């Protein structure tokens, strides 16, 4: 069964190509929500799209992507030696 998302007034079926005006609306909505603090993974899950799709849409909209966060293993390894 295909998953549907109802964001920005659209109903998008998972795996369908998003182009034109509907892509512009989705891009604006994802950009707004990402800049408000939502993660790419959360946006992907809520819209039924892949992480890569959401990442690419954000890059296309010139969003300053946040770092991954979490511990930096290399720095932690150097600090313990």
mmCIF file of N, CA and C in Angstrom:
data_model
loop_
_atom_site.group_PDB
_atom_site.id
_atom_site.type_symbol
_atom_site.label_atom_id
_atom_site.label_comp_id
_atom_site.label_asym_id
_atom_site.label_seq_id
_atom_site.Cartn_x
_atom_site.Cartn_y
_atom_site.Cartn_z
ATOM 1 N N UNK A 1 0.837 -1.183 0.000
ATOM 2 C CA UNK A 1 0.000 0.000 0.000
ATOM 3 C C UNK A 1 0.881 1.246 0.000
ATOM 4 N N UNK A 2 0.606 2.171 -0.873
ATOM 5 C CA UNK A 2 1.408 3.383 -0.987
ATOM 6 C C UNK A 2 1.116 4.323 0.168
ATOM 7 N N UNK A 3 2.152 4.912 0.675
ATOM 8 C CA UNK A 3 2.010 5.875 1.776
ATOM 9 C C UNK A 3 1.738 7.248 1.197
ATOM 10 N N UNK A 4 0.835 7.984 1.824
ATOM 11 C CA UNK A 4 0.504 9.315 1.345
ATOM 12 C C UNK A 4 0.867 10.353 2.378
ATOM 13 N N UNK A 5 1.202 11.521 1.914
ATOM 14 C CA UNK A 5 1.519 12.640 2.781
ATOM 15 C C UNK A 5 0.622 13.806 2.403
ATOM 16 N N UNK A 6 0.142 14.522 3.412
ATOM 17 C CA UNK A 6 -0.744 15.658 3.144
ATOM 18 C C UNK A 6 -0.125 16.956 3.638
ATOM 19 N N UNK A 7 1.087 17.249 3.237
ATOM 20 C CA UNK A 7 1.747 18.476 3.656
ATOM 21 C C UNK A 7 1.602 19.521 2.573
ATOM 22 N N UNK A 8 1.519 20.758 3.022
ATOM 23 C CA UNK A 8 1.422 21.920 2.132
ATOM 24 C C UNK A 8 0.217 21.826 1.211
ATOM 25 N N UNK A 9 -0.865 21.177 1.685
ATOM 26 C CA UNK A 9 -2.076 21.106 0.896
ATOM 27 C C UNK A 9 -2.046 20.090 -0.231
ATOM 28 N N UNK A 10 -1.006 19.288 -0.307
ATOM 29 C CA UNK A 10 -0.880 18.281 -1.363
ATOM 30 C C UNK A 10 -1.126 16.906 -0.794
ATOM 31 N N UNK A 11 -1.458 15.992 -1.661
ATOM 32 C CA UNK A 11 -1.437 14.588 -1.293
ATOM 33 C C UNK A 11 -0.415 13.954 -2.220
ATOM 34 N N UNK A 12 0.716 13.521 -1.643
ATOM 35 C CA UNK A 12 1.797 12.933 -2.420
ATOM 36 C C UNK A 12 1.873 11.448 -2.120
ATOM 37 N N UNK A 13 1.881 10.644 -3.152
ATOM 38 C CA UNK A 13 2.041 9.213 -2.979
ATOM 39 C C UNK A 13 3.520 8.895 -3.043
ATOM 40 N N UNK A 14 3.975 8.044 -2.139
ATOM 41 C CA UNK A 14 5.397 7.697 -2.073
ATOM 42 C C UNK A 14 5.878 7.190 -3.428
ATOM 43 N N UNK A 15 7.020 7.697 -3.843
ATOM 44 C CA UNK A 15 7.637 7.242 -5.079
ATOM 45 C C UNK A 15 7.203 7.993 -6.324
ATOM 46 N N UNK A 16 6.189 8.868 -6.209
ATOM 47 C CA UNK A 16 5.767 9.615 -7.388
ATOM 48 C C UNK A 16 6.712 10.790 -7.616
ATOM 49 N N UNK A 17 6.864 11.152 -8.857
ATOM 50 C CA UNK A 17 7.724 12.268 -9.221
ATOM 51 C C UNK A 17 7.035 13.570 -8.826
ATOM 52 N N UNK A 18 7.770 14.442 -8.172
ATOM 53 C CA UNK A 18 7.217 15.728 -7.728
ATOM 54 C C UNK A 18 7.883 16.814 -8.552
ATOM 55 N N UNK A 19 7.083 17.501 -9.373
ATOM 56 C CA UNK A 19 7.631 18.518 -10.267
ATOM 57 C C UNK A 19 6.740 19.759 -10.264
ATOM 58 N N UNK A 20 7.263 20.803 -10.868
ATOM 59 C CA UNK A 20 6.488 22.017 -11.081
ATOM 60 C C UNK A 20 6.059 22.708 -9.805
ATOM 61 N N UNK A 21 4.831 23.186 -9.805
ATOM 62 C CA UNK A 21 4.299 23.958 -8.696
ATOM 63 C C UNK A 21 4.221 23.144 -7.408
ATOM 64 N N UNK A 22 3.879 21.868 -7.528
ATOM 65 C CA UNK A 22 3.784 21.038 -6.320
ATOM 66 C C UNK A 22 5.168 20.854 -5.686
ATOM 67 N N UNK A 23 6.224 20.758 -6.501
ATOM 68 C CA UNK A 23 7.580 20.654 -5.952
ATOM 69 C C UNK A 23 7.983 21.962 -5.279
ATOM 70 N N UNK A 24 7.614 23.081 -5.878
ATOM 71 C CA UNK A 24 7.921 24.387 -5.296
ATOM 72 C C UNK A 24 7.256 24.539 -3.930
ATOM 73 N N UNK A 25 5.997 24.119 -3.813
ATOM 74 C CA UNK A 25 5.286 24.206 -2.536
ATOM 75 C C UNK A 25 5.925 23.281 -1.504
ATOM 76 N N UNK A 26 6.255 22.054 -1.924
ATOM 77 C CA UNK A 26 6.885 21.105 -1.020
ATOM 78 C C UNK A 26 8.253 21.625 -0.584
ATOM 79 N N UNK A 27 8.997 22.187 -1.511
ATOM 80 C CA UNK A 27 10.320 22.734 -1.217
ATOM 81 C C UNK A 27 10.217 23.858 -0.181
ATOM 82 N N UNK A 28 9.265 24.749 -0.341
ATOM 83 C CA UNK A 28 9.084 25.852 0.601
ATOM 84 C C UNK A 28 8.693 25.332 1.982
ATOM 85 N N UNK A 29 7.816 24.341 2.026
ATOM 86 C CA UNK A 29 7.375 23.767 3.293
ATOM 87 C C UNK A 29 8.526 23.053 4.004
ATOM 88 N N UNK A 30 9.291 22.243 3.266
ATOM 89 C CA UNK A 30 10.419 21.532 3.870
ATOM 90 C C UNK A 30 11.471 22.519 4.367
ATOM 91 N N UNK A 31 11.735 23.552 3.599
ATOM 92 C CA UNK A 31 12.713 24.566 3.991
ATOM 93 C C UNK A 31 12.268 25.254 5.276
ATOM 94 N N UNK A 32 10.999 25.637 5.345
ATOM 95 C CA UNK A 32 10.476 26.317 6.527
ATOM 96 C C UNK A 32 10.589 25.431 7.763
ATOM 97 N N UNK A 33 10.208 24.169 7.630
ATOM 98 C CA UNK A 33 10.225 23.257 8.763
ATOM 99 C C UNK A 33 11.652 22.897 9.190
ATOM 100 N N UNK A 34 12.559 22.737 8.213
ATOM 101 C CA UNK A 34 13.956 22.436 8.540
ATOM 102 C C UNK A 34 14.581 23.613 9.283
ATOM 103 N N UNK A 35 14.348 24.818 8.800
ATOM 104 C CA UNK A 35 14.907 26.004 9.444
ATOM 105 C C UNK A 35 14.298 26.232 10.829
ATOM 106 N N UNK A 36 13.107 25.657 11.073
ATOM 107 C CA UNK A 36 12.470 25.749 12.388
ATOM 108 C C UNK A 36 13.000 24.682 13.340
ATOM 109 N N UNK A 37 13.859 23.774 12.832
ATOM 110 C CA UNK A 37 14.499 22.806 13.713
ATOM 111 C C UNK A 37 14.223 21.342 13.432
ATOM 112 N N UNK A 38 13.341 21.025 12.488
ATOM 113 C CA UNK A 38 13.066 19.622 12.166
ATOM 114 C C UNK A 38 14.284 18.993 11.490
ATOM 115 N N UNK A 39 14.504 17.712 11.739
ATOM 116 C CA UNK A 39 15.627 17.016 11.102
ATOM 117 C C UNK A 39 15.224 16.515 9.721
ATOM 118 N N UNK A 40 16.216 16.233 8.904
ATOM 119 C CA UNK A 40 15.953 15.681 7.575
ATOM 120 C C UNK A 40 15.245 14.343 7.717
ATOM 121 N N UNK A 41 15.686 13.519 8.658
ATOM 122 C CA UNK A 41 15.051 12.205 8.867
ATOM 123 C C UNK A 41 13.585 12.345 9.259
ATOM 124 N N UNK A 42 13.287 13.292 10.127
ATOM 125 C CA UNK A 42 11.901 13.523 10.530
ATOM 126 C C UNK A 42 11.064 13.977 9.345
ATOM 127 N N UNK A 43 11.589 14.909 8.563
ATOM 128 C CA UNK A 43 10.863 15.397 7.393
ATOM 129 C C UNK A 43 10.634 14.284 6.383
ATOM 130 N N UNK A 44 11.639 13.442 6.196
ATOM 131 C CA UNK A 44 11.505 12.323 5.259
ATOM 132 C C UNK A 44 10.413 11.365 5.720
ATOM 133 N N UNK A 45 10.426 11.038 6.993
ATOM 134 C CA UNK A 45 9.430 10.110 7.534
ATOM 135 C C UNK A 45 8.027 10.699 7.434
ATOM 136 N N UNK A 46 7.869 11.956 7.781
ATOM 137 C CA UNK A 46 6.551 12.581 7.783
ATOM 138 C C UNK A 46 5.991 12.804 6.385
ATOM 139 N N UNK A 47 6.862 12.976 5.396
ATOM 140 C CA UNK A 47 6.385 13.194 4.029
ATOM 141 C C UNK A 47 6.337 11.911 3.209
ATOM 142 N N UNK A 48 6.899 10.826 3.761
ATOM 143 C CA UNK A 48 6.912 9.571 3.020
ATOM 144 C C UNK A 48 7.923 9.559 1.887
ATOM 145 N N UNK A 49 8.903 10.455 1.953
ATOM 146 C CA UNK A 49 9.951 10.525 0.936
ATOM 147 C C UNK A 49 11.244 9.997 1.544
ATOM 148 N N UNK A 50 12.245 9.783 0.718
ATOM 149 C CA UNK A 50 13.526 9.277 1.217
ATOM 150 C C UNK A 50 14.350 10.415 1.811
ATOM 151 N N UNK A 51 15.325 10.027 2.634
ATOM 152 C CA UNK A 51 16.266 10.989 3.207
ATOM 153 C C UNK A 51 16.952 11.751 2.071
ATOM 154 N N UNK A 52 17.409 11.034 1.046
ATOM 155 C CA UNK A 52 18.110 11.651 -0.083
ATOM 156 C C UNK A 52 17.255 12.656 -0.824
ATOM 157 N N UNK A 53 15.971 12.341 -1.007
ATOM 158 C CA UNK A 53 15.060 13.261 -1.689
ATOM 159 C C UNK A 53 14.951 14.558 -0.893
ATOM 160 N N UNK A 54 14.695 14.442 0.418
ATOM 161 C CA UNK A 54 14.535 15.630 1.255
ATOM 162 C C UNK A 54 15.837 16.430 1.279
ATOM 163 N N UNK A 55 16.964 15.742 1.418
ATOM 164 C CA UNK A 55 18.271 16.416 1.412
ATOM 165 C C UNK A 55 18.461 17.195 0.114
ATOM 166 N N UNK A 56 18.180 16.562 -1.013
ATOM 167 C CA UNK A 56 18.350 17.223 -2.312
ATOM 168 C C UNK A 56 17.426 18.425 -2.463
ATOM 169 N N UNK A 57 16.191 18.312 -2.010
ATOM 170 C CA UNK A 57 15.251 19.434 -2.087
ATOM 171 C C UNK A 57 15.757 20.603 -1.249
ATOM 172 N N UNK A 58 16.293 20.312 -0.065
ATOM 173 C CA UNK A 58 16.829 21.379 0.781
ATOM 174 C C UNK A 58 18.051 22.036 0.147
ATOM 175 N N UNK A 59 18.920 21.237 -0.449
ATOM 176 C CA UNK A 59 20.102 21.787 -1.130
ATOM 177 C C UNK A 59 19.664 22.677 -2.293
ATOM 178 N N UNK A 60 18.657 22.231 -3.056
ATOM 179 C CA UNK A 60 18.138 23.029 -4.178
ATOM 180 C C UNK A 60 17.581 24.371 -3.707
ATOM 181 N N UNK A 61 17.051 24.395 -2.482
ATOM 182 C CA UNK A 61 16.459 25.641 -1.975
ATOM 183 C C UNK A 61 17.476 26.492 -1.218
ATOM 184 N N UNK A 62 18.760 26.111 -1.303
ATOM 185 C CA UNK A 62 19.875 26.884 -0.738
ATOM 186 C C UNK A 62 19.774 27.035 0.785
ATOM 187 N N UNK A 63 19.349 25.981 1.452
ATOM 188 C CA UNK A 63 19.293 25.972 2.911
ATOM 189 C C UNK A 63 20.690 25.675 3.441
ATOM 190 N N UNK A 64 21.076 26.365 4.510
ATOM 191 C CA UNK A 64 22.340 26.060 5.180
ATOM 192 C C UNK A 64 22.098 24.828 6.050
ATOM 193 N N UNK A 65 22.629 23.683 5.621
ATOM 194 C CA UNK A 65 22.405 22.438 6.346
ATOM 195 C C UNK A 65 23.202 22.420 7.641
ATOM 196 N N UNK A 66 22.587 21.873 8.677
ATOM 197 C CA UNK A 66 23.242 21.751 9.974
ATOM 198 C C UNK A 66 24.201 20.570 9.947
ATOM 199 N N UNK A 67 25.162 20.582 10.873
ATOM 200 C CA UNK A 67 26.075 19.459 11.026
ATOM 201 C C UNK A 67 25.339 18.252 11.587
ATOM 202 N N UNK A 68 25.986 17.115 11.545
ATOM 203 C CA UNK A 68 25.366 15.883 12.006
ATOM 204 C C UNK A 68 25.163 15.843 13.508
ATOM 205 N N UNK A 69 26.010 16.501 14.250
ATOM 206 C CA UNK A 69 25.877 16.488 15.704
ATOM 207 C C UNK A 69 26.417 15.190 16.273
ATOM 208 N N UNK A 70 26.229 15.011 17.556
ATOM 209 C CA UNK A 70 26.718 13.803 18.203
ATOM 210 C C UNK A 70 28.207 13.888 18.452
ATOM 211 N N UNK A 71 28.761 12.870 19.095
ATOM 212 C CA UNK A 71 30.189 12.898 19.435
ATOM 213 C C UNK A 71 31.069 12.728 18.201
ATOM 214 N N UNK A 72 32.209 13.369 18.238
ATOM 215 C CA UNK A 72 33.188 13.222 17.176
ATOM 216 C C UNK A 72 34.155 12.134 17.609
ATOM 217 N N UNK A 73 34.079 10.987 16.996
ATOM 218 C CA UNK A 73 34.869 9.842 17.424
ATOM 219 C C UNK A 73 36.377 10.087 17.322
ATOM 220 N N UNK A 74 36.808 10.780 16.297
ATOM 221 C CA UNK A 74 38.248 11.024 16.135
ATOM 222 C C UNK A 74 38.790 11.896 17.263
ATOM 223 N N UNK A 75 38.092 12.960 17.624
ATOM 224 C CA UNK A 75 38.547 13.823 18.709
ATOM 225 C C UNK A 75 38.528 13.081 20.020
ATOM 226 N N UNK A 76 37.513 12.275 20.253
ATOM 227 C CA UNK A 76 37.400 11.521 21.502
ATOM 228 C C UNK A 76 38.541 10.499 21.593
ATOM 229 N N UNK A 77 38.884 9.888 20.479
ATOM 230 C CA UNK A 77 39.959 8.884 20.473
ATOM 231 C C UNK A 77 41.302 9.555 20.775
ATOM 232 N N UNK A 78 41.550 10.729 20.235
ATOM 233 C CA UNK A 78 42.800 11.444 20.482
ATOM 234 C C UNK A 78 42.890 11.924 21.929
ATOM 235 N N UNK A 79 41.773 12.338 22.483
ATOM 236 C CA UNK A 79 41.755 12.853 23.856
ATOM 237 C C UNK A 79 42.055 11.760 24.880
ATOM 238 N N UNK A 80 41.699 10.518 24.558
ATOM 239 C CA UNK A 80 41.917 9.436 25.514
ATOM 240 C C UNK A 80 43.318 8.842 25.441
ATOM 241 N N UNK A 81 44.129 9.213 24.448
ATOM 242 C CA UNK A 81 45.490 8.668 24.337
ATOM 243 C C UNK A 81 46.520 9.566 24.953
#
